Amino acid sequence: MTTETAQRRASTAPLISARGVTVKFDVARTGKQMIALSNIDLDVMEGECVTVLGPSGCGKTTFMNVVAGLVKPTSGSVFIDGDEVSGPGPDRAVVFQDYALLPWRTVFDNVRFGLEMQKKLSDGDWRDRVQNAIDMVGLSGFESSYPRELSGGMQQRVGLARAFVAEPRILLMDEPLGAVDALTREVMRDEIGKLIAQTGKTVLFITHSIEEAILLGDRIVVFKSKPGEIKEIITTGIEGMGSERNAQNDERFHELREHLWSVLANEAAAASK
Ligand SMILES: Nc1ncnc2c1ncn2[C@@H]1O[C@H](COP(=O)(O)OP(=O)(O)O)[C@@H](O)[C@H]1O
Ligand SMILES: [Mg+2]
């Protein structure tokens, strides 16, 4: 850890700070506004992984888009290291559920895009950085492949490499494993956990999987079904980012899983009334 990083970690100021974030969308069909997020306050400390859990339509993606600078809040603000977010920036990278790869580009060139977006291609070592990111996600040997030649899991590995390559301080992941088959999903969840731990990134990880939320998160933010409000924030208290297999014997894991099931079931019931 550099001295600078150590100093930052020692400070108690959050890296991401959401204050009163409210997002209203105009609904053309009804001519009315709908509230996607209502007065959200959330702090994320440097090096922390916060998972966001909630039923479909509760505002998870909207919240991440506000942090990413892709959606402007109707009121309230997000601050990164004290600076108000006014758009996307090199300090944040996004991993999307549907991978969002460029189909006409190879794996290498898709990962390179992560640097192009941040205008970091002029750095002399950019080829090494692209290769390192590809190696890091286990895609060595597939540099010349096209997305259509890859499985869903491998395509999302490209999405991860593209996010990691520019070395952002913050990774924003919107259900990154939502479109991946169940077995691959477990393997990649554990790999993502290791990458997060190794790189010390600050992470906002959106999921509707209770297991992912518990196993990856230092804290879990549970959203209410509607409107977009925080129901509760739970500190997992599970050390390290273990696989579910390791956690099977962990009392805290089972306790959290049961608790989250009942909270989400209540939310679902309330939403259908
Ligand atoms: N651009 C938009 N215009 C209108 N409504 C939107 C838009 N984006 C999201 N919404 C609505 O806001 C609510 C929250 O959506 P979203 O953040 O995608 O939820 P989640 O990611 O939790 O499933 C939903 O009701 C959705 O239909
Ligand atoms: Mg979503």
CSV table of C-alpha atoms and ligand atoms in Angstrom, one decimal:
chain,number,residue,atom,x,y,z
A,1,MET,CA,0.0,0.0,0.0
A,2,THR,CA,1.4,3.4,-0.9
A,3,THR,CA,1.7,6.1,1.8
A,4,GLU,CA,-0.9,8.0,-0.1
A,5,THR,CA,-3.4,5.1,-0.1
A,6,ALA,CA,-2.7,4.5,3.5
A,7,GLN,CA,-3.5,8.1,4.4
A,8,ARG,CA,-6.7,7.9,2.4
A,9,ARG,CA,-7.7,4.7,4.1
A,10,ALA,CA,-6.9,6.1,7.5
A,11,SER,CA,-9.2,9.0,6.9
A,12,THR,CA,-12.8,8.5,7.7
A,13,ALA,CA,-14.2,10.4,4.6
A,14,PRO,CA,-16.1,8.1,2.3
A,15,LEU,CA,-14.9,7.6,-1.3
A,16,ILE,CA,-18.5,7.5,-2.6
A,17,SER,CA,-21.1,9.6,-0.9
A,18,ALA,CA,-24.7,9.7,-2.0
A,19,ARG,CA,-26.9,12.5,-0.5
A,20,GLY,CA,-30.6,12.7,-0.9
A,21,VAL,CA,-30.5,11.2,-4.4
A,22,THR,CA,-33.9,11.3,-6.0
A,23,VAL,CA,-34.6,10.3,-9.6
A,24,LYS,CA,-38.0,10.8,-11.2
A,25,PHE,CA,-38.8,9.6,-14.7
A,26,ASP,CA,-41.5,10.9,-17.0
A,27,VAL,CA,-43.8,8.1,-18.0
A,28,ALA,CA,-45.1,9.0,-21.5
A,29,ARG,CA,-48.0,6.5,-21.3
A,30,THR,CA,-49.6,8.1,-18.3
A,31,GLY,CA,-48.1,11.6,-18.6
A,32,LYS,CA,-47.1,11.3,-14.9
A,33,GLN,CA,-43.8,11.0,-13.2
A,34,MET,CA,-42.6,7.9,-11.5
A,35,ILE,CA,-40.1,7.9,-8.6
A,36,ALA,CA,-37.3,5.5,-9.3
A,37,LEU,CA,-35.1,6.6,-6.3
A,38,SER,CA,-36.3,8.5,-3.3
A,39,ASN,CA,-33.9,10.4,-1.1
A,40,ILE,CA,-31.0,7.9,-1.1
A,41,ASP,CA,-28.2,8.4,1.4
A,42,LEU,CA,-25.2,6.0,1.2
A,43,ASP,CA,-21.5,6.2,2.0
A,44,VAL,CA,-19.0,3.7,0.6
A,45,MET,CA,-15.5,3.7,2.1
A,46,GLU,CA,-12.4,3.2,0.1
A,47,GLY,CA,-11.6,-0.4,-0.4
A,48,GLU,CA,-15.1,-1.5,0.6
A,49,CYS,CA,-17.3,-3.8,-1.4
A,50,VAL,CA,-21.0,-2.9,-1.0
A,51,THR,CA,-23.6,-5.1,-2.6
A,52,VAL,CA,-27.0,-3.8,-3.5
A,53,LEU,CA,-29.8,-6.3,-3.3
A,54,GLY,CA,-33.5,-5.8,-4.2
A,55,PRO,CA,-36.3,-7.0,-6.4
A,56,SER,CA,-36.5,-6.1,-10.0
A,57,GLY,CA,-37.6,-2.6,-10.7
A,58,CYS,CA,-36.6,-1.2,-7.2
A,59,GLY,CA,-34.1,1.3,-8.7
A,60,LYS,CA,-30.7,-0.6,-8.4
A,61,THR,CA,-29.6,0.2,-12.0
A,62,THR,CA,-30.8,3.8,-11.7
A,63,PHE,CA,-28.7,4.2,-8.6
A,64,MET,CA,-25.7,2.8,-10.2
A,65,ASN,CA,-26.2,5.0,-13.2
A,66,VAL,CA,-26.3,8.0,-11.0
A,67,VAL,CA,-23.0,7.0,-9.4
A,68,ALA,CA,-21.5,6.3,-12.9
A,69,GLY,CA,-22.6,9.8,-14.0
A,70,LEU,CA,-24.9,8.3,-16.7
A,71,VAL,CA,-28.2,9.5,-15.1
A,72,LYS,CA,-28.5,13.0,-13.5
A,73,PRO,CA,-30.5,12.9,-10.3
A,74,THR,CA,-33.7,15.0,-10.1
A,75,SER,CA,-32.4,16.2,-6.8
A,76,GLY,CA,-29.5,15.3,-4.5
A,77,SER,CA,-25.9,14.5,-5.4
A,78,VAL,CA,-23.2,11.9,-5.5
A,79,PHE,CA,-19.7,12.9,-4.4
A,80,ILE,CA,-16.6,10.9,-5.3
A,81,ASP,CA,-13.8,11.8,-2.9
A,82,GLY,CA,-15.7,15.0,-2.1
A,83,ASP,CA,-16.2,16.1,-5.8
A,84,GLU,CA,-19.8,16.2,-7.1
A,85,VAL,CA,-20.4,13.8,-10.0
A,86,SER,CA,-21.4,15.6,-13.1
A,87,GLY,CA,-20.7,12.8,-15.7
A,88,PRO,CA,-18.7,9.7,-16.3
A,89,GLY,CA,-15.0,9.8,-15.3
A,90,PRO,CA,-11.8,7.8,-15.3
A,91,ASP,CA,-12.2,7.1,-11.6
A,92,ARG,CA,-15.2,4.8,-12.3
A,93,ALA,CA,-15.7,1.8,-14.6
A,94,VAL,CA,-18.9,0.0,-15.2
A,95,VAL,CA,-19.5,-3.7,-15.9
A,96,PHE,CA,-22.9,-4.2,-17.5
A,97,GLN,CA,-25.2,-7.2,-17.2
A,98,ASP,CA,-25.5,-7.7,-21.0
A,99,TYR,CA,-21.7,-7.3,-21.4
A,100,ALA,CA,-22.0,-4.4,-23.9
A,101,LEU,CA,-19.1,-5.6,-26.0
A,102,LEU,CA,-18.4,-4.3,-29.5
A,103,PRO,CA,-19.2,-7.3,-31.8
A,104,TRP,CA,-16.9,-6.2,-34.6
A,105,ARG,CA,-13.9,-6.0,-32.4
A,106,THR,CA,-11.6,-8.8,-31.1
A,107,VAL,CA,-11.2,-9.5,-27.4
A,108,PHE,CA,-8.0,-7.5,-27.4
A,109,ASP,CA,-9.6,-4.6,-29.0
A,110,ASN,CA,-12.6,-4.7,-26.8
A,111,VAL,CA,-10.4,-4.5,-23.7
A,112,ARG,CA,-8.4,-1.8,-25.4
A,113,PHE,CA,-11.6,0.2,-25.6
A,114,GLY,CA,-11.5,0.6,-21.8
A,115,LEU,CA,-8.3,2.6,-22.3
A,116,GLU,CA,-9.7,4.5,-25.3
A,117,MET,CA,-12.7,5.7,-23.3
A,118,GLN,CA,-10.3,7.1,-20.7
A,119,LYS,CA,-8.0,8.5,-23.3
A,120,LYS,CA,-5.1,6.5,-21.9
A,121,LEU,CA,-3.9,5.0,-25.2
A,122,SER,CA,-1.1,7.5,-25.4
A,123,ASP,CA,0.5,5.8,-22.4
A,124,GLY,CA,3.6,3.9,-23.7
A,125,ASP,CA,2.8,0.7,-22.0
A,126,TRP,CA,-0.9,0.4,-23.1
A,127,ARG,CA,-0.3,-3.0,-24.9
A,128,ASP,CA,1.1,-4.5,-21.7
A,129,ARG,CA,-1.8,-3.1,-19.7
A,130,VAL,CA,-4.4,-4.6,-22.1
A,131,GLN,CA,-2.6,-8.0,-22.1
A,132,ASN,CA,-2.3,-8.0,-18.3
A,133,ALA,CA,-6.0,-7.3,-17.9
A,134,ILE,CA,-6.8,-10.2,-20.3
A,135,ASP,CA,-4.5,-12.5,-18.4
A,136,MET,CA,-6.0,-11.4,-15.1
A,137,VAL,CA,-9.5,-12.5,-16.1
A,138,GLY,CA,-8.2,-15.8,-17.5
A,139,LEU,CA,-8.6,-15.1,-21.2
A,140,SER,CA,-5.0,-15.6,-22.3
A,141,GLY,CA,-5.1,-17.2,-25.8
A,142,PHE,CA,-8.4,-15.6,-26.8
A,143,GLU,CA,-7.0,-12.2,-27.7
A,144,SER,CA,-8.0,-12.6,-31.4
A,145,SER,CA,-11.4,-14.1,-30.8
A,146,TYR,CA,-14.6,-12.2,-31.4
A,147,PRO,CA,-17.4,-11.9,-28.8
A,148,ARG,CA,-19.7,-14.2,-30.9
A,149,GLU,CA,-17.1,-17.0,-30.6
A,150,LEU,CA,-17.2,-16.8,-26.8
A,151,SER,CA,-19.6,-18.2,-24.1
A,152,GLY,CA,-21.6,-15.8,-22.0
A,153,GLY,CA,-19.2,-16.3,-19.1
A,154,MET,CA,-16.2,-15.5,-21.3
A,155,GLN,CA,-17.9,-12.5,-22.8
A,156,GLN,CA,-18.3,-11.1,-19.3
A,157,ARG,CA,-14.7,-11.8,-18.6
A,158,VAL,CA,-14.0,-9.4,-21.4
A,159,GLY,CA,-16.3,-6.9,-19.8
A,160,LEU,CA,-14.4,-7.3,-16.5
A,161,ALA,CA,-11.0,-6.9,-18.2
A,162,ARG,CA,-12.3,-3.8,-20.0
A,163,ALA,CA,-13.3,-2.3,-16.6
A,164,PHE,CA,-10.0,-3.3,-14.8
A,165,VAL,CA,-7.7,-2.2,-17.6
A,166,ALA,CA,-8.0,1.6,-16.9
A,167,GLU,CA,-7.3,1.0,-13.2
A,168,PRO,CA,-10.3,2.9,-11.9
A,169,ARG,CA,-10.6,3.5,-8.2
A,170,ILE,CA,-14.2,2.4,-8.3
A,171,LEU,CA,-15.9,-0.6,-10.0
A,172,LEU,CA,-19.6,-0.4,-10.6
A,173,MET,CA,-21.1,-3.8,-11.4
A,174,ASP,CA,-24.7,-4.1,-12.5
A,175,GLU,CA,-25.7,-7.7,-12.1
A,176,PRO,CA,-22.6,-8.8,-14.0
A,177,LEU,CA,-23.4,-12.5,-13.6
A,178,GLY,CA,-27.1,-12.1,-14.3
A,179,ALA,CA,-26.9,-13.5,-17.8
A,180,VAL,CA,-24.4,-16.3,-17.1
A,181,ASP,CA,-25.4,-20.0,-16.5
A,182,ALA,CA,-25.6,-21.2,-12.9
A,183,LEU,CA,-22.3,-23.2,-12.7
A,184,THR,CA,-20.2,-20.5,-14.4
A,185,ARG,CA,-21.9,-18.0,-12.2
A,186,GLU,CA,-20.6,-19.6,-9.0
A,187,VAL,CA,-17.1,-19.9,-10.4
A,188,MET,CA,-17.0,-16.4,-11.6
A,189,ARG,CA,-18.5,-15.0,-8.4
A,190,ASP,CA,-15.5,-16.5,-6.5
A,191,GLU,CA,-13.1,-15.2,-9.1
A,192,ILE,CA,-14.5,-11.7,-8.9
A,193,GLY,CA,-14.3,-11.9,-5.1
A,194,LYS,CA,-10.6,-12.7,-5.4
A,195,LEU,CA,-10.0,-9.9,-8.0
A,196,ILE,CA,-11.7,-7.4,-5.7
A,197,ALA,CA,-9.7,-8.5,-2.7
A,198,GLN,CA,-6.4,-8.6,-4.7
A,199,THR,CA,-6.8,-5.2,-6.3
A,200,GLY,CA,-8.4,-3.5,-3.2
A,201,LYS,CA,-11.0,-1.7,-5.5
A,202,THR,CA,-13.9,0.1,-4.1
A,203,VAL,CA,-16.9,-1.7,-5.5
A,204,LEU,CA,-20.7,-1.3,-5.8
A,205,PHE,CA,-22.0,-4.7,-6.9
A,206,ILE,CA,-25.7,-4.9,-7.8
A,207,THR,CA,-27.3,-8.3,-7.7
A,208,HIS,CA,-30.6,-10.0,-7.1
A,209,SER,CA,-28.8,-13.1,-5.7
A,210,ILE,CA,-28.8,-13.3,-1.9
A,211,GLU,CA,-25.7,-15.6,-1.9
A,212,GLU,CA,-23.7,-13.1,-4.1
A,213,ALA,CA,-24.7,-10.2,-1.9
A,214,ILE,CA,-23.5,-12.0,1.2
A,215,LEU,CA,-20.4,-13.6,-0.2
A,216,LEU,CA,-19.0,-10.5,-2.0
A,217,GLY,CA,-20.2,-7.7,0.2
A,218,ASP,CA,-18.7,-6.1,3.3
A,219,ARG,CA,-22.0,-4.5,3.6
A,220,ILE,CA,-25.4,-5.3,1.9
A,221,VAL,CA,-27.8,-2.5,1.0
A,222,VAL,CA,-31.3,-3.8,0.7
A,223,PHE,CA,-33.7,-1.8,-1.4
A,224,LYS,CA,-37.5,-1.7,-0.8
A,225,SER,CA,-39.6,-2.8,-3.7
A,226,LYS,CA,-41.1,0.6,-4.4
A,227,PRO,CA,-40.5,3.5,-4.5
A,228,GLY,CA,-36.7,3.3,-4.6
A,229,GLU,CA,-35.7,3.5,-0.9
A,230,ILE,CA,-33.2,1.7,1.3
A,231,LYS,CA,-34.9,-0.9,3.5
A,232,GLU,CA,-31.8,-1.7,5.5
A,233,ILE,CA,-28.0,-1.9,5.5
A,234,ILE,CA,-26.3,-4.9,6.9
A,235,THR,CA,-22.7,-5.5,7.7
A,236,THR,CA,-21.9,-9.1,6.7
A,237,GLY,CA,-19.1,-9.6,9.1
A,238,ILE,CA,-17.9,-12.6,7.1
A,239,GLU,CA,-14.1,-12.3,6.7
A,240,GLY,CA,-12.6,-12.7,3.2
A,241,MET,CA,-14.5,-13.4,0.0
A,242,GLY,CA,-14.9,-17.2,0.3
A,243,SER,CA,-16.8,-19.5,-1.9
A,244,GLU,CA,-20.2,-20.6,-0.9
A,245,ARG,CA,-18.8,-24.0,-0.2
A,246,ASN,CA,-16.6,-22.6,2.5
A,247,ALA,CA,-19.5,-20.5,3.8
A,248,GLN,CA,-21.8,-23.5,4.0
A,249,ASN,CA,-20.6,-24.2,7.5
A,250,ASP,CA,-20.6,-20.6,8.6
A,251,GLU,CA,-23.5,-19.8,10.9
A,252,ARG,CA,-23.4,-16.2,10.0
A,253,PHE,CA,-23.9,-17.0,6.3
A,254,HIS,CA,-27.0,-19.0,7.1
A,255,GLU,CA,-28.4,-16.4,9.4
A,256,LEU,CA,-27.9,-13.7,6.8
A,257,ARG,CA,-29.4,-15.8,4.1
A,258,GLU,CA,-32.5,-16.6,6.1
A,259,HIS,CA,-32.9,-13.0,7.2
A,260,LEU,CA,-32.6,-11.6,3.6
A,261,TRP,CA,-35.0,-14.2,2.3
A,262,SER,CA,-37.7,-13.1,4.7
A,263,VAL,CA,-37.0,-9.4,4.1
A,264,LEU,CA,-37.2,-9.8,0.3
A,265,ALA,CA,-40.3,-12.0,0.6
A,266,ASN,CA,-42.0,-9.3,2.7
A,267,GLU,CA,-41.0,-6.7,0.1
A,268,ALA,CA,-42.4,-8.8,-2.7
A,269,ALA,CA,-45.7,-9.3,-0.8
A,270,ALA,CA,-45.9,-5.6,-0.1
A,271,ALA,CA,-45.3,-4.8,-3.7
A,272,SER,CA,-48.1,-7.0,-4.9
A,273,LYS,CA,-50.7,-5.4,-2.7
B,1,LIG,N1,-35.1,5.8,-18.6
B,1,LIG,C1,-36.2,5.5,-17.9
B,1,LIG,N2,-37.4,6.1,-18.2
B,1,LIG,C2,-38.5,5.8,-17.5
B,1,LIG,N3,-38.5,4.9,-16.5
B,1,LIG,C3,-37.4,4.3,-16.2
B,1,LIG,C4,-36.1,4.5,-16.8
B,1,LIG,N4,-35.2,3.8,-16.3
B,1,LIG,C5,-35.7,3.1,-15.3
B,1,LIG,N5,-37.1,3.3,-15.2
B,1,LIG,C6,-38.0,2.8,-14.2
B,1,LIG,O1,-37.5,3.0,-13.0
B,1,LIG,C7,-37.7,1.9,-12.1
B,1,LIG,C8,-36.4,1.4,-11.6
B,1,LIG,O2,-35.7,0.8,-12.7
B,1,LIG,P1,-34.3,0.2,-12.5
B,1,LIG,O3,-33.4,1.1,-11.8
B,1,LIG,O4,-33.8,-0.4,-13.8
B,1,LIG,O5,-34.5,-1.1,-11.5
B,1,LIG,P2,-33.7,-2.4,-11.2
B,1,LIG,O6,-32.3,-2.2,-11.7
B,1,LIG,O7,-33.7,-2.5,-9.7
B,1,LIG,O8,-34.5,-3.5,-11.8
B,1,LIG,C9,-38.5,0.9,-12.9
B,1,LIG,O9,-39.8,1.0,-12.7
B,1,LIG,C10,-38.1,1.3,-14.4
B,1,LIG,O10,-39.2,0.9,-15.2
B,2,MG,MG,-31.3,-3.4,-13.1
